[in-house]
Amino acid sequence: MGHVIEKLYVIRVEVRGIADAAGRAWRAPGRERDLVVQSLKAAAAATLAWAVSGWWLKDPVALMAPWVAVVLVQATVYRSLFKGLQQLVAIAVGTLLAAGAEALTGNTLIAVALVLPVVMLLSNWPRLGDQGIYGPTTALFTLTSAPVSSLTVSHRLLQAVLGAAIGIAVNALVLPPVHLRNVPENLSGLARGTEETLASIAEGLTQEDWSGDTAAEWRRLTGRLRQRLDSLRSARLWSHESLRLNPSLPGKRRRKLPPLPDESEDQRWGSIVAQVDAVAATMIDIADENRTIPVPDRQPLHDYGRLLADLAAACKVRADLIRRPAASESARGELDEVLDAVERRHGALHKQLTDERSVSPATVAVLGTLLIQAQNIWHDIAPDTWPRATQA
């Protein structure tokens, strides 16, 4: 009974998630609406390709056109063109090799056994990317779906070209995708996630109620940060791609597009995430009873938690700056105040660690490492153009 209730709860959560995504797609532009638009365009491209090849031309291998068209409605026009070329090459290779094997052997089973190993190897050719799999699938279709002849082979290739042309044309001419909002959204989400992770570690250290399980949870949070960093890199790539070969963006309109955050911000947060991950890893080592790493004294560790809380507050301000660049003047003063607190806390901890009478040698060794990691986070958060960023 409990297992059934758990399954029903999971289904309820998934249904609620779908409903929330549908609501976001209806209310405002975003990832959900982009997904809806792309899905409808792919369906329209496949329908149009079938109407031309199957209904109007009545081609015997009309399936090829909608099959290729639906796949080539990609996230960007540039990607549609690039993937289209890769797919056409894979389809041509698979079709021609299959036809050649059938002509040589005169037996479908033997032809399949001879061709599939070759086209499967070719499908892994890096220049074909993820479109290489269409080589073996097309070879199978060629050998098993109809009598193999020069007529069916030529029709199959022509239908693939037709489907590619329709898919690319629909993607380029009907609401061509421009992915500019994804970079600031992912960058802001990464900054917010960093703030939450640092705040969680800080809370555990200041309240002194953390354990090995708590440290493992901190490590899971940093794992999510790495995933967000990967999403940011993907969004940056999509943004660059969506501006290439896009017919909806002539020179004048392109100059009016909102500016993207500089790519140095990606590097900044990538470095911060690496340091936060190192802090979490050190905490796991401290909590592991099987390791020889000593547990630092309570008060310095408590003070270190407060330093991380100040760094979390600085990350919050940086996240606000990403989402609202126009508020930079007011946010600069707020960031200055937070970094002043970081500097004071860092200086006090450094002085405490250099005083041999106040802390144990074990605390100096472990907290010294943690303090260097926090200092690296601090220097990455501080803007490069500000004098503070050059201070040691």
Short mmCIF file of C-alpha atoms in Angstrom, two decimals, residues 34-319:
data_model
loop_
_atom_site.label_atom_id
_atom_site.label_comp_id
_atom_site.label_asym_id
_atom_site.label_seq_id
_atom_site.Cartn_x
_atom_site.Cartn_y
_atom_site.Cartn_z
CA ASP A 34 10.59 27.99 -26.96
CA LEU A 35 10.08 24.23 -26.58
CA VAL A 36 6.41 24.50 -27.57
CA VAL A 37 7.23 26.62 -30.63
CA GLN A 38 10.00 24.28 -31.75
CA SER A 39 7.78 21.21 -31.31
CA LEU A 40 4.95 22.75 -33.34
CA LYS A 41 7.39 23.81 -36.06
CA ALA A 42 8.82 20.29 -36.27
CA ALA A 43 5.33 18.82 -36.56
CA ALA A 44 4.42 21.38 -39.24
CA ALA A 45 7.62 20.65 -41.20
CA ALA A 46 6.94 16.90 -41.13
CA THR A 47 3.32 17.42 -42.20
CA LEU A 48 4.35 19.70 -45.06
CA ALA A 49 7.04 17.25 -46.19
CA TRP A 50 4.53 14.39 -46.21
CA ALA A 51 1.99 16.50 -48.09
CA VAL A 52 4.53 17.22 -50.80
CA SER A 53 6.15 13.79 -51.06
CA GLY A 54 3.30 11.42 -50.19
CA TRP A 55 0.12 13.24 -51.16
CA TRP A 56 1.23 15.39 -54.10
CA LEU A 57 4.18 13.48 -55.61
CA LYS A 58 2.96 10.05 -54.39
CA ASP A 59 6.55 8.92 -54.04
CA PRO A 60 7.02 5.24 -53.06
CA VAL A 61 9.55 6.18 -50.35
CA ALA A 62 7.74 9.31 -49.17
CA LEU A 63 8.54 8.46 -45.52
CA MET A 64 12.07 9.80 -45.93
CA ALA A 65 11.00 13.43 -46.40
CA PRO A 66 8.98 13.92 -43.15
CA TRP A 67 11.48 11.76 -41.26
CA VAL A 68 14.34 14.08 -42.19
CA ALA A 69 12.26 17.28 -41.88
CA VAL A 70 11.12 16.63 -38.31
CA VAL A 71 14.70 16.05 -37.15
CA LEU A 72 16.13 19.18 -38.76
CA VAL A 73 13.95 21.69 -36.90
CA GLN A 74 16.80 22.34 -34.50
CA ALA A 75 17.33 24.88 -31.72
CA THR A 76 19.07 27.29 -34.13
CA VAL A 77 19.06 27.91 -37.88
CA TYR A 78 22.81 27.36 -38.03
CA ARG A 79 22.43 24.01 -36.29
CA SER A 80 19.66 23.00 -38.72
CA LEU A 81 21.99 23.65 -41.66
CA PHE A 82 24.98 21.95 -40.05
CA LYS A 83 23.01 18.91 -38.86
CA GLY A 84 21.26 18.76 -42.23
CA LEU A 85 24.54 18.36 -44.08
CA GLN A 86 25.73 15.71 -41.63
CA GLN A 87 22.46 13.80 -41.90
CA LEU A 88 22.39 13.90 -45.71
CA VAL A 89 25.93 12.52 -45.84
CA ALA A 90 25.02 9.73 -43.41
CA ILE A 91 21.85 8.87 -45.34
CA ALA A 92 23.69 8.86 -48.68
CA VAL A 93 26.45 6.60 -47.34
CA GLY A 94 23.98 4.18 -45.77
CA THR A 95 21.77 4.06 -48.87
CA LEU A 96 24.57 3.60 -51.38
CA LEU A 97 26.42 0.96 -49.36
CA ALA A 98 23.20 -0.97 -48.80
CA ALA A 99 22.33 -0.81 -52.50
CA GLY A 100 25.83 -1.90 -53.47
CA ALA A 101 25.78 -4.86 -51.07
CA GLU A 102 22.37 -5.97 -52.35
CA ALA A 103 23.55 -5.75 -55.97
CA LEU A 104 26.68 -7.81 -55.21
CA THR A 105 25.07 -10.54 -53.08
CA GLY A 106 21.46 -10.64 -54.30
CA ASN A 107 20.45 -11.68 -50.77
CA THR A 108 18.96 -9.31 -48.20
CA LEU A 109 20.22 -11.22 -45.15
CA ILE A 110 23.79 -11.40 -46.41
CA ALA A 111 23.69 -7.74 -47.46
CA VAL A 112 22.50 -6.72 -43.97
CA ALA A 113 25.27 -8.78 -42.35
CA LEU A 114 27.91 -7.20 -44.59
CA VAL A 115 26.74 -3.58 -44.52
CA LEU A 116 25.76 -3.02 -40.88
CA PRO A 117 29.24 -3.47 -39.34
CA VAL A 118 30.68 -1.01 -41.87
CA VAL A 119 28.01 1.69 -41.46
CA MET A 120 27.98 1.28 -37.67
CA LEU A 121 31.70 2.04 -37.64
CA LEU A 122 31.16 5.01 -39.97
CA SER A 123 28.38 6.29 -37.71
CA ASN A 124 31.01 6.97 -35.06
CA TRP A 125 33.00 9.25 -37.36
CA PRO A 126 33.31 12.55 -35.45
CA ARG A 127 32.54 14.64 -38.53
CA LEU A 128 29.05 13.13 -38.64
CA GLY A 129 28.40 14.02 -35.00
CA ASP A 130 25.15 12.67 -33.57
CA GLN A 131 23.72 12.31 -37.09
CA GLY A 132 25.92 9.31 -37.86
CA ILE A 133 23.27 6.90 -36.59
CA TYR A 134 21.16 7.73 -39.66
CA GLY A 135 23.67 5.77 -41.76
CA PRO A 136 22.83 2.30 -40.36
CA THR A 137 19.11 3.06 -39.95
CA THR A 138 18.86 4.19 -43.58
CA ALA A 139 20.78 1.11 -44.71
CA LEU A 140 18.24 -1.09 -42.90
CA PHE A 141 15.31 0.78 -44.42
CA THR A 142 16.86 0.47 -47.86
CA LEU A 143 17.37 -3.29 -47.60
CA THR A 144 14.13 -4.26 -45.86
CA SER A 145 11.39 -1.83 -46.89
CA ALA A 146 11.26 -2.19 -50.68
CA PRO A 147 12.96 -3.82 -53.65
CA VAL A 148 16.40 -2.28 -54.02
CA SER A 149 16.85 -0.65 -57.42
CA SER A 150 18.44 2.43 -58.91
CA LEU A 151 14.95 4.01 -58.94
CA THR A 152 14.22 3.48 -55.23
CA VAL A 153 17.75 4.52 -54.27
CA SER A 154 17.53 7.76 -56.23
CA HIS A 155 14.05 8.45 -54.84
CA ARG A 156 15.26 7.85 -51.29
CA LEU A 157 18.12 10.32 -51.71
CA LEU A 158 15.89 12.92 -53.37
CA GLN A 159 13.29 12.59 -50.61
CA ALA A 160 15.99 13.08 -47.99
CA VAL A 161 17.08 16.29 -49.74
CA LEU A 162 13.45 17.43 -49.97
CA GLY A 163 12.84 16.77 -46.28
CA ALA A 164 16.05 18.59 -45.31
CA ALA A 165 15.09 21.60 -47.43
CA ILE A 166 11.60 21.78 -45.89
CA GLY A 167 12.84 21.33 -42.32
CA ILE A 168 15.55 23.97 -42.67
CA ALA A 169 13.20 26.38 -44.47
CA VAL A 170 10.50 26.08 -41.79
CA ASN A 171 13.02 26.65 -39.02
CA ALA A 172 14.60 29.63 -40.79
CA LEU A 173 11.45 31.37 -42.01
CA VAL A 174 8.87 30.65 -39.29
CA LEU A 175 9.85 32.34 -36.02
CA PRO A 176 13.58 31.61 -36.42
CA PRO A 177 14.93 30.89 -32.93
CA VAL A 178 17.04 33.50 -31.14
CA HIS A 179 18.34 32.34 -27.76
CA LEU A 180 19.53 35.45 -25.95
CA ARG A 181 17.63 35.22 -22.68
CA ASN A 182 19.15 31.84 -21.82
CA VAL A 183 22.61 33.18 -20.98
CA PRO A 184 21.56 35.75 -18.34
CA GLU A 185 19.01 33.29 -16.93
CA ASN A 186 21.59 30.52 -16.55
CA LEU A 187 24.25 32.91 -15.27
CA SER A 188 21.88 34.38 -12.70
CA GLY A 189 20.76 30.88 -11.69
CA LEU A 190 24.39 29.83 -11.24
CA ALA A 191 25.08 32.86 -9.04
CA ARG A 192 21.94 32.18 -6.98
CA GLY A 193 22.88 28.53 -6.63
CA THR A 194 26.36 29.52 -5.44
CA GLU A 195 24.81 31.86 -2.89
CA GLU A 196 22.51 29.09 -1.61
CA THR A 197 25.37 26.58 -1.37
CA LEU A 198 27.64 28.97 0.53
CA ALA A 199 24.75 29.98 2.80
CA SER A 200 23.98 26.31 3.56
CA ILE A 201 27.61 25.60 4.51
CA ALA A 202 27.76 28.79 6.56
CA GLU A 203 24.57 27.91 8.44
CA GLY A 204 25.89 24.47 9.36
CA LEU A 205 29.23 25.80 10.59
CA THR A 206 27.76 28.67 12.62
CA GLN A 207 25.10 26.48 14.24
CA GLU A 208 27.62 23.68 14.85
CA ASP A 209 25.10 20.97 13.95
CA TRP A 210 26.74 19.55 10.85
CA SER A 211 27.92 15.98 10.31
CA GLY A 212 29.19 13.71 7.57
CA ASP A 213 25.70 13.52 6.05
CA THR A 214 25.47 17.31 6.07
CA ALA A 215 28.83 17.60 4.32
CA ALA A 216 27.68 15.05 1.73
CA GLU A 217 24.61 17.21 1.10
CA TRP A 218 26.90 20.21 0.56
CA ARG A 219 28.81 18.16 -1.99
CA ARG A 220 25.55 17.34 -3.76
CA LEU A 221 24.76 21.04 -3.90
CA THR A 222 28.12 21.72 -5.54
CA GLY A 223 27.35 18.93 -8.00
CA ARG A 224 24.24 20.85 -9.02
CA LEU A 225 26.39 23.94 -9.46
CA ARG A 226 28.59 22.04 -11.92
CA GLN A 227 25.46 21.00 -13.83
CA ARG A 228 24.34 24.62 -13.94
CA LEU A 229 27.76 25.61 -15.20
CA ASP A 230 27.41 23.09 -18.03
CA SER A 231 23.97 24.55 -18.82
CA LEU A 232 25.49 28.02 -18.95
CA ARG A 233 28.16 26.90 -21.41
CA SER A 234 25.49 25.27 -23.56
CA ALA A 235 23.35 28.42 -23.44
CA ARG A 236 26.34 30.54 -24.46
CA LEU A 237 26.91 28.26 -27.46
CA TRP A 238 23.23 28.41 -28.42
CA SER A 239 23.22 32.21 -28.19
CA HIS A 240 26.19 32.51 -30.54
CA GLU A 241 24.68 29.95 -32.93
CA SER A 242 21.25 31.58 -32.97
CA LEU A 243 22.78 34.80 -34.35
CA ARG A 244 24.52 33.01 -37.22
CA LEU A 245 22.71 32.70 -40.58
CA ASN A 246 19.49 33.96 -38.99
CA PRO A 247 17.33 35.66 -41.66
CA SER A 248 15.26 37.50 -39.06
CA LEU A 249 18.28 39.49 -37.87
CA PRO A 250 19.48 41.96 -40.51
CA GLY A 251 22.28 44.33 -39.59
CA LYS A 252 20.11 47.09 -38.11
CA ARG A 253 18.00 44.79 -35.96
CA ARG A 254 21.05 42.84 -34.81
CA ARG A 255 22.58 46.05 -33.42
CA LYS A 256 19.42 46.67 -31.36
CA LEU A 257 19.53 43.29 -29.60
CA PRO A 258 20.06 43.41 -25.82
CA PRO A 259 23.73 42.83 -24.94
CA LEU A 260 24.74 39.53 -23.40
CA PRO A 261 26.79 39.33 -20.19
CA ASP A 262 30.47 39.24 -21.04
CA GLU A 263 32.02 35.79 -21.33
CA SER A 264 34.43 36.74 -18.55
CA GLU A 265 31.43 36.29 -16.22
CA ASP A 266 31.28 32.62 -17.23
CA GLN A 267 34.95 32.23 -16.33
CA ARG A 268 34.42 34.10 -13.06
CA TRP A 269 31.63 31.82 -11.89
CA GLY A 270 33.38 28.73 -13.18
CA SER A 271 36.32 29.59 -10.92
CA ILE A 272 34.01 30.34 -7.97
CA VAL A 273 32.19 27.01 -8.39
CA ALA A 274 35.54 25.18 -8.38
CA GLN A 275 36.51 26.85 -5.07
CA VAL A 276 33.11 26.17 -3.47
CA ASP A 277 33.46 22.53 -4.52
CA ALA A 278 36.89 22.46 -2.88
CA VAL A 279 35.42 23.86 0.37
CA ALA A 280 32.74 21.15 0.39
CA ALA A 281 35.35 18.45 -0.30
CA THR A 282 37.45 19.69 2.63
CA MET A 283 34.39 19.55 4.89
CA ILE A 284 33.79 15.93 3.88
CA ASP A 285 37.41 15.11 4.71
CA ILE A 286 37.04 16.76 8.12
CA ALA A 287 33.83 14.84 8.88
CA ASP A 288 35.24 11.47 7.76
CA GLU A 289 36.36 9.57 10.86
CA ASN A 290 38.48 7.20 8.78
CA ARG A 291 40.75 10.02 7.62
CA THR A 292 43.61 11.50 9.57
CA ILE A 293 42.57 15.12 8.94
CA PRO A 294 42.05 16.75 12.37
CA VAL A 295 38.87 18.61 13.29
CA PRO A 296 39.59 22.35 13.71
CA ASP A 297 38.81 24.20 16.92
CA ARG A 298 35.16 25.18 17.30
CA GLN A 299 35.47 28.96 17.41
CA PRO A 300 37.65 29.43 14.27
CA LEU A 301 35.35 27.10 12.34
CA HIS A 302 32.38 29.12 13.59
CA ASP A 303 34.05 32.34 12.42
CA TYR A 304 34.80 30.73 9.05
CA GLY A 305 31.08 30.00 8.67
CA ARG A 306 30.38 33.70 9.13
CA LEU A 307 32.96 34.50 6.45
CA LEU A 308 31.15 32.14 4.06
CA ALA A 309 27.84 33.84 4.95
CA ASP A 310 29.35 37.19 3.91
CA LEU A 311 30.58 35.64 0.65
CA ALA A 312 27.07 34.25 0.05
CA ALA A 313 25.68 37.77 0.47
CA ALA A 314 28.21 39.04 -2.08
CA CYS A 315 27.07 36.33 -4.52
CA LYS A 316 23.49 37.50 -4.04
CA VAL A 317 24.42 41.05 -5.03
CA ARG A 318 26.33 39.79 -8.08
CA ALA A 319 23.27 37.74 -9.09
#
